[in-house]
Amino acid sequence: MSFAYLPEHAENALFALELAEREAAHLAYTHSTLFAQKIDLEWVKAIANKEDIAEKIDAFVGRFGRLQDHIGEKLIPRFARLMGEQPKSLLDVLAYAEKMQWLDSAEEFVGSRKLRNQLVHEYMTSPELFLEALLAADEASRLLIEIVSRIRKQASDLELH
């Protein structure tokens, strides 16, 4: 399938994509080092005594949240405008991204936003809920990185430079 685009939006779309790719690379690094460990309830309970692990979790949660925000607030809306769409709300943005097959499920994306809130709030209060959220974030971070990859493919297909 061939798509036309509005060239006046190309620069902003490419800028958002380049930033998303850098953020995705940072998240991928933190993800790979964090999830290389065996993460279970004992590990979560030991975080209080392991400052280096707590720092890595903070980096992961921060990078996860930044990439997610950037995708929903900048990357997808700018690529939607590039393609001639004018989404009004986050739900419109996600519906368009689903239509373009940049993401598989708007619900999954919304779920990852809730997940980020759990990662922040359950971190210090409930080891069990934090473990559950962290394990779910393992998969959700892969989904975020995949969205960036799919939009990069769209840019390549459009021959944007």
PDB file of C-alpha atoms in Angstrom:
ATOM      1  CA  MET A   1       0.000   0.000   0.000  1.00  0.00           C
ATOM      2  CA  SER A   2       1.335   3.420  -0.945  1.00  0.00           C
ATOM      3  CA  PHE A   3       0.721   6.544   1.098  1.00  0.00           C
ATOM      4  CA  ALA A   4       1.071  10.203   0.276  1.00  0.00           C
ATOM      5  CA  TYR A   5       2.141  12.641   2.950  1.00  0.00           C
ATOM      6  CA  LEU A   6       2.121  16.346   3.641  1.00  0.00           C
ATOM      7  CA  PRO A   7       5.742  17.494   3.220  1.00  0.00           C
ATOM      8  CA  GLU A   8       5.249  20.524   5.474  1.00  0.00           C
ATOM      9  CA  HIS A   9       4.972  18.127   8.428  1.00  0.00           C
ATOM     10  CA  ALA A  10       7.996  15.995   7.543  1.00  0.00           C
ATOM     11  CA  GLU A  11      10.579  17.885   9.591  1.00  0.00           C
ATOM     12  CA  ASN A  12       8.547  17.755  12.819  1.00  0.00           C
ATOM     13  CA  ALA A  13       7.685  14.090  12.287  1.00  0.00           C
ATOM     14  CA  LEU A  14      11.305  13.134  11.668  1.00  0.00           C
ATOM     15  CA  PHE A  15      12.492  15.125  14.685  1.00  0.00           C
ATOM     16  CA  ALA A  16       9.970  13.283  16.889  1.00  0.00           C
ATOM     17  CA  LEU A  17      11.061   9.952  15.420  1.00  0.00           C
ATOM     18  CA  GLU A  18      14.759  10.628  16.007  1.00  0.00           C
ATOM     19  CA  LEU A  19      14.077  11.546  19.615  1.00  0.00           C
ATOM     20  CA  ALA A  20      11.879   8.461  20.064  1.00  0.00           C
ATOM     21  CA  GLU A  21      14.622   6.251  18.668  1.00  0.00           C
ATOM     22  CA  ARG A  22      17.144   7.658  21.152  1.00  0.00           C
ATOM     23  CA  GLU A  23      14.678   7.198  24.010  1.00  0.00           C
ATOM     24  CA  ALA A  24      13.895   3.652  22.824  1.00  0.00           C
ATOM     25  CA  ALA A  25      17.608   2.805  22.722  1.00  0.00           C
ATOM     26  CA  HIS A  26      18.051   4.029  26.313  1.00  0.00           C
ATOM     27  CA  LEU A  27      15.005   2.067  27.456  1.00  0.00           C
ATOM     28  CA  ALA A  28      16.221  -1.054  25.629  1.00  0.00           C
ATOM     29  CA  TYR A  29      19.593  -0.819  27.397  1.00  0.00           C
ATOM     30  CA  THR A  30      18.081  -0.388  30.847  1.00  0.00           C
ATOM     31  CA  HIS A  31      15.507  -3.090  30.105  1.00  0.00           C
ATOM     32  CA  SER A  32      18.166  -5.601  29.046  1.00  0.00           C
ATOM     33  CA  THR A  33      20.332  -5.032  32.114  1.00  0.00           C
ATOM     34  CA  LEU A  34      17.420  -5.001  34.560  1.00  0.00           C
ATOM     35  CA  PHE A  35      15.628  -8.056  33.198  1.00  0.00           C
ATOM     36  CA  ALA A  36      18.845 -10.057  32.840  1.00  0.00           C
ATOM     37  CA  GLN A  37      18.374 -10.706  36.563  1.00  0.00           C
ATOM     38  CA  LYS A  38      15.985 -13.214  38.073  1.00  0.00           C
ATOM     39  CA  ILE A  39      13.160 -10.983  39.248  1.00  0.00           C
ATOM     40  CA  ASP A  40      10.926 -12.489  41.893  1.00  0.00           C
ATOM     41  CA  LEU A  41       9.386 -11.465  45.210  1.00  0.00           C
ATOM     42  CA  GLU A  42      12.643 -12.038  47.133  1.00  0.00           C
ATOM     43  CA  TRP A  43      14.470  -9.789  44.670  1.00  0.00           C
ATOM     44  CA  VAL A  44      11.834  -7.046  45.048  1.00  0.00           C
ATOM     45  CA  LYS A  45      11.970  -7.227  48.842  1.00  0.00           C
ATOM     46  CA  ALA A  46      15.781  -6.905  48.733  1.00  0.00           C
ATOM     47  CA  ILE A  47      15.643  -3.650  46.734  1.00  0.00           C
ATOM     48  CA  ALA A  48      15.574  -1.572  49.923  1.00  0.00           C
ATOM     49  CA  ASN A  49      19.111  -2.783  50.695  1.00  0.00           C
ATOM     50  CA  LYS A  50      20.502  -2.508  47.157  1.00  0.00           C
ATOM     51  CA  GLU A  51      20.927   1.078  46.064  1.00  0.00           C
ATOM     52  CA  ASP A  52      22.316   0.115  42.633  1.00  0.00           C
ATOM     53  CA  ILE A  53      19.199  -1.928  41.835  1.00  0.00           C
ATOM     54  CA  ALA A  54      16.917   0.841  43.091  1.00  0.00           C
ATOM     55  CA  GLU A  55      18.737   3.264  40.768  1.00  0.00           C
ATOM     56  CA  LYS A  56      18.324   0.908  37.812  1.00  0.00           C
ATOM     57  CA  ILE A  57      14.595   0.588  38.545  1.00  0.00           C
ATOM     58  CA  ASP A  58      14.268   4.364  38.713  1.00  0.00           C
ATOM     59  CA  ALA A  59      16.053   4.653  35.369  1.00  0.00           C
ATOM     60  CA  PHE A  60      13.821   1.978  33.837  1.00  0.00           C
ATOM     61  CA  VAL A  61      10.602   3.551  35.126  1.00  0.00           C
ATOM     62  CA  GLY A  62      11.696   7.026  34.018  1.00  0.00           C
ATOM     63  CA  ARG A  63      12.709   5.882  30.546  1.00  0.00           C
ATOM     64  CA  PHE A  64       9.567   3.777  30.203  1.00  0.00           C
ATOM     65  CA  GLY A  65       7.413   6.785  31.097  1.00  0.00           C
ATOM     66  CA  ARG A  66       9.296   9.237  28.881  1.00  0.00           C
ATOM     67  CA  LEU A  67       9.103   7.002  25.831  1.00  0.00           C
ATOM     68  CA  GLN A  68       5.443   6.318  26.437  1.00  0.00           C
ATOM     69  CA  ASP A  69       4.658  10.025  26.808  1.00  0.00           C
ATOM     70  CA  HIS A  70       6.677  10.909  23.738  1.00  0.00           C
ATOM     71  CA  ILE A  71       4.958   8.265  21.608  1.00  0.00           C
ATOM     72  CA  GLY A  72       1.457   9.329  22.649  1.00  0.00           C
ATOM     73  CA  GLU A  73       1.974  13.088  22.790  1.00  0.00           C
ATOM     74  CA  LYS A  74       4.490  13.749  20.015  1.00  0.00           C
ATOM     75  CA  LEU A  75       5.469  10.853  17.753  1.00  0.00           C
ATOM     76  CA  ILE A  76       2.087   9.446  16.742  1.00  0.00           C
ATOM     77  CA  PRO A  77       0.333  12.837  16.520  1.00  0.00           C
ATOM     78  CA  ARG A  78       3.108  14.254  14.328  1.00  0.00           C
ATOM     79  CA  PHE A  79       3.071  11.232  12.039  1.00  0.00           C
ATOM     80  CA  ALA A  80      -0.717  11.413  11.901  1.00  0.00           C
ATOM     81  CA  ARG A  81      -0.477  15.065  10.785  1.00  0.00           C
ATOM     82  CA  LEU A  82       2.171  14.047   8.276  1.00  0.00           C
ATOM     83  CA  MET A  83      -0.353  11.601   6.830  1.00  0.00           C
ATOM     84  CA  GLY A  84      -3.103  14.254   6.730  1.00  0.00           C
ATOM     85  CA  GLU A  85      -4.948  13.327   9.925  1.00  0.00           C
ATOM     86  CA  GLN A  86      -5.778  15.740  12.747  1.00  0.00           C
ATOM     87  CA  PRO A  87      -6.454  13.604  15.841  1.00  0.00           C
ATOM     88  CA  LYS A  88      -8.011  15.618  18.667  1.00  0.00           C
ATOM     89  CA  SER A  89      -7.495  13.392  21.708  1.00  0.00           C
ATOM     90  CA  LEU A  90      -5.165  10.642  22.850  1.00  0.00           C
ATOM     91  CA  LEU A  91      -7.865   8.098  21.998  1.00  0.00           C
ATOM     92  CA  ASP A  92      -8.081   9.522  18.459  1.00  0.00           C
ATOM     93  CA  VAL A  93      -4.300   9.340  18.184  1.00  0.00           C
ATOM     94  CA  LEU A  94      -4.256   5.722  19.338  1.00  0.00           C
ATOM     95  CA  ALA A  95      -7.150   4.741  17.069  1.00  0.00           C
ATOM     96  CA  TYR A  96      -5.281   6.190  14.101  1.00  0.00           C
ATOM     97  CA  ALA A  97      -2.058   4.413  15.126  1.00  0.00           C
ATOM     98  CA  GLU A  98      -3.988   1.155  15.315  1.00  0.00           C
ATOM     99  CA  LYS A  99      -5.471   1.778  11.850  1.00  0.00           C
ATOM    100  CA  MET A 100      -1.970   2.432  10.480  1.00  0.00           C
ATOM    101  CA  GLN A 101      -0.711  -0.721  12.279  1.00  0.00           C
ATOM    102  CA  TRP A 102       1.857   1.242  14.246  1.00  0.00           C
ATOM    103  CA  LEU A 103       0.456  -0.420  17.344  1.00  0.00           C
ATOM    104  CA  ASP A 104      -1.568  -3.585  17.737  1.00  0.00           C
ATOM    105  CA  SER A 105      -3.940  -2.374  20.404  1.00  0.00           C
ATOM    106  CA  ALA A 106      -4.888   1.030  21.735  1.00  0.00           C
ATOM    107  CA  GLU A 107      -6.041  -0.756  24.894  1.00  0.00           C
ATOM    108  CA  GLU A 108      -2.553  -2.187  25.454  1.00  0.00           C
ATOM    109  CA  PHE A 109      -1.068   1.285  25.137  1.00  0.00           C
ATOM    110  CA  VAL A 110      -3.571   2.722  27.621  1.00  0.00           C
ATOM    111  CA  GLY A 111      -2.819  -0.237  29.900  1.00  0.00           C
ATOM    112  CA  SER A 112       0.860   0.583  29.787  1.00  0.00           C
ATOM    113  CA  ARG A 113       0.042   4.120  30.994  1.00  0.00           C
ATOM    114  CA  LYS A 114      -1.732   2.637  34.018  1.00  0.00           C
ATOM    115  CA  LEU A 115       1.193   0.300  34.478  1.00  0.00           C
ATOM    116  CA  ARG A 116       3.594   3.223  34.704  1.00  0.00           C
ATOM    117  CA  ASN A 117       1.519   4.697  37.516  1.00  0.00           C
ATOM    118  CA  GLN A 118       1.653   1.364  39.334  1.00  0.00           C
ATOM    119  CA  LEU A 119       5.421   1.208  38.934  1.00  0.00           C
ATOM    120  CA  VAL A 120       5.743   4.613  40.539  1.00  0.00           C
ATOM    121  CA  HIS A 121       3.217   4.179  43.336  1.00  0.00           C
ATOM    122  CA  GLU A 122       3.605   0.511  44.277  1.00  0.00           C
ATOM    123  CA  TYR A 123       7.392   0.698  44.343  1.00  0.00           C
ATOM    124  CA  MET A 124       7.559   1.638  48.006  1.00  0.00           C
ATOM    125  CA  THR A 125       4.241   0.292  49.293  1.00  0.00           C
ATOM    126  CA  SER A 126       3.532  -3.235  48.049  1.00  0.00           C
ATOM    127  CA  PRO A 127       6.255  -5.636  46.932  1.00  0.00           C
ATOM    128  CA  GLU A 128       3.682  -8.043  45.471  1.00  0.00           C
ATOM    129  CA  LEU A 129       1.942  -5.407  43.347  1.00  0.00           C
ATOM    130  CA  PHE A 130       5.257  -3.885  42.347  1.00  0.00           C
ATOM    131  CA  LEU A 131       6.534  -7.286  41.190  1.00  0.00           C
ATOM    132  CA  GLU A 132       3.387  -7.793  39.132  1.00  0.00           C
ATOM    133  CA  ALA A 133       3.719  -4.334  37.573  1.00  0.00           C
ATOM    134  CA  LEU A 134       7.431  -4.776  36.874  1.00  0.00           C
ATOM    135  CA  LEU A 135       6.892  -8.095  35.117  1.00  0.00           C
ATOM    136  CA  ALA A 136       4.090  -6.570  33.046  1.00  0.00           C
ATOM    137  CA  ALA A 137       6.399  -3.647  32.196  1.00  0.00           C
ATOM    138  CA  ASP A 138       8.874  -6.142  30.766  1.00  0.00           C
ATOM    139  CA  GLU A 139       6.441  -6.900  27.932  1.00  0.00           C
ATOM    140  CA  ALA A 140       5.046  -3.355  27.713  1.00  0.00           C
ATOM    141  CA  SER A 141       8.510  -1.874  27.153  1.00  0.00           C
ATOM    142  CA  ARG A 142       8.995  -4.241  24.207  1.00  0.00           C
ATOM    143  CA  LEU A 143       5.695  -2.994  22.773  1.00  0.00           C
ATOM    144  CA  LEU A 144       6.786   0.643  23.066  1.00  0.00           C
ATOM    145  CA  ILE A 145      10.062  -0.082  21.325  1.00  0.00           C
ATOM    146  CA  GLU A 146       8.174  -1.962  18.593  1.00  0.00           C
ATOM    147  CA  ILE A 147       5.905   1.055  17.976  1.00  0.00           C
ATOM    148  CA  VAL A 148       8.973   3.208  17.332  1.00  0.00           C
ATOM    149  CA  SER A 149      10.326   0.559  14.967  1.00  0.00           C
ATOM    150  CA  ARG A 150       7.068   0.401  13.030  1.00  0.00           C
ATOM    151  CA  ILE A 151       6.945   4.167  12.647  1.00  0.00           C
ATOM    152  CA  ARG A 152      10.578   4.130  11.461  1.00  0.00           C
ATOM    153  CA  LYS A 153       9.481   1.624   8.805  1.00  0.00           C
ATOM    154  CA  GLN A 154       6.652   3.978   7.807  1.00  0.00           C
ATOM    155  CA  ALA A 155       9.158   6.821   7.451  1.00  0.00           C
ATOM    156  CA  SER A 156      11.416   4.605   5.332  1.00  0.00           C
ATOM    157  CA  ASP A 157       8.489   3.508   3.160  1.00  0.00           C
ATOM    158  CA  LEU A 158       7.655   7.190   2.629  1.00  0.00           C
ATOM    159  CA  GLU A 159      11.344   7.819   1.848  1.00  0.00           C
ATOM    160  CA  LEU A 160      11.571  10.539   4.508  1.00  0.00           C
ATOM    161  CA  HIS A 161      15.140  11.604   5.267  1.00  0.00           C
TER     162      HIS A 161
END
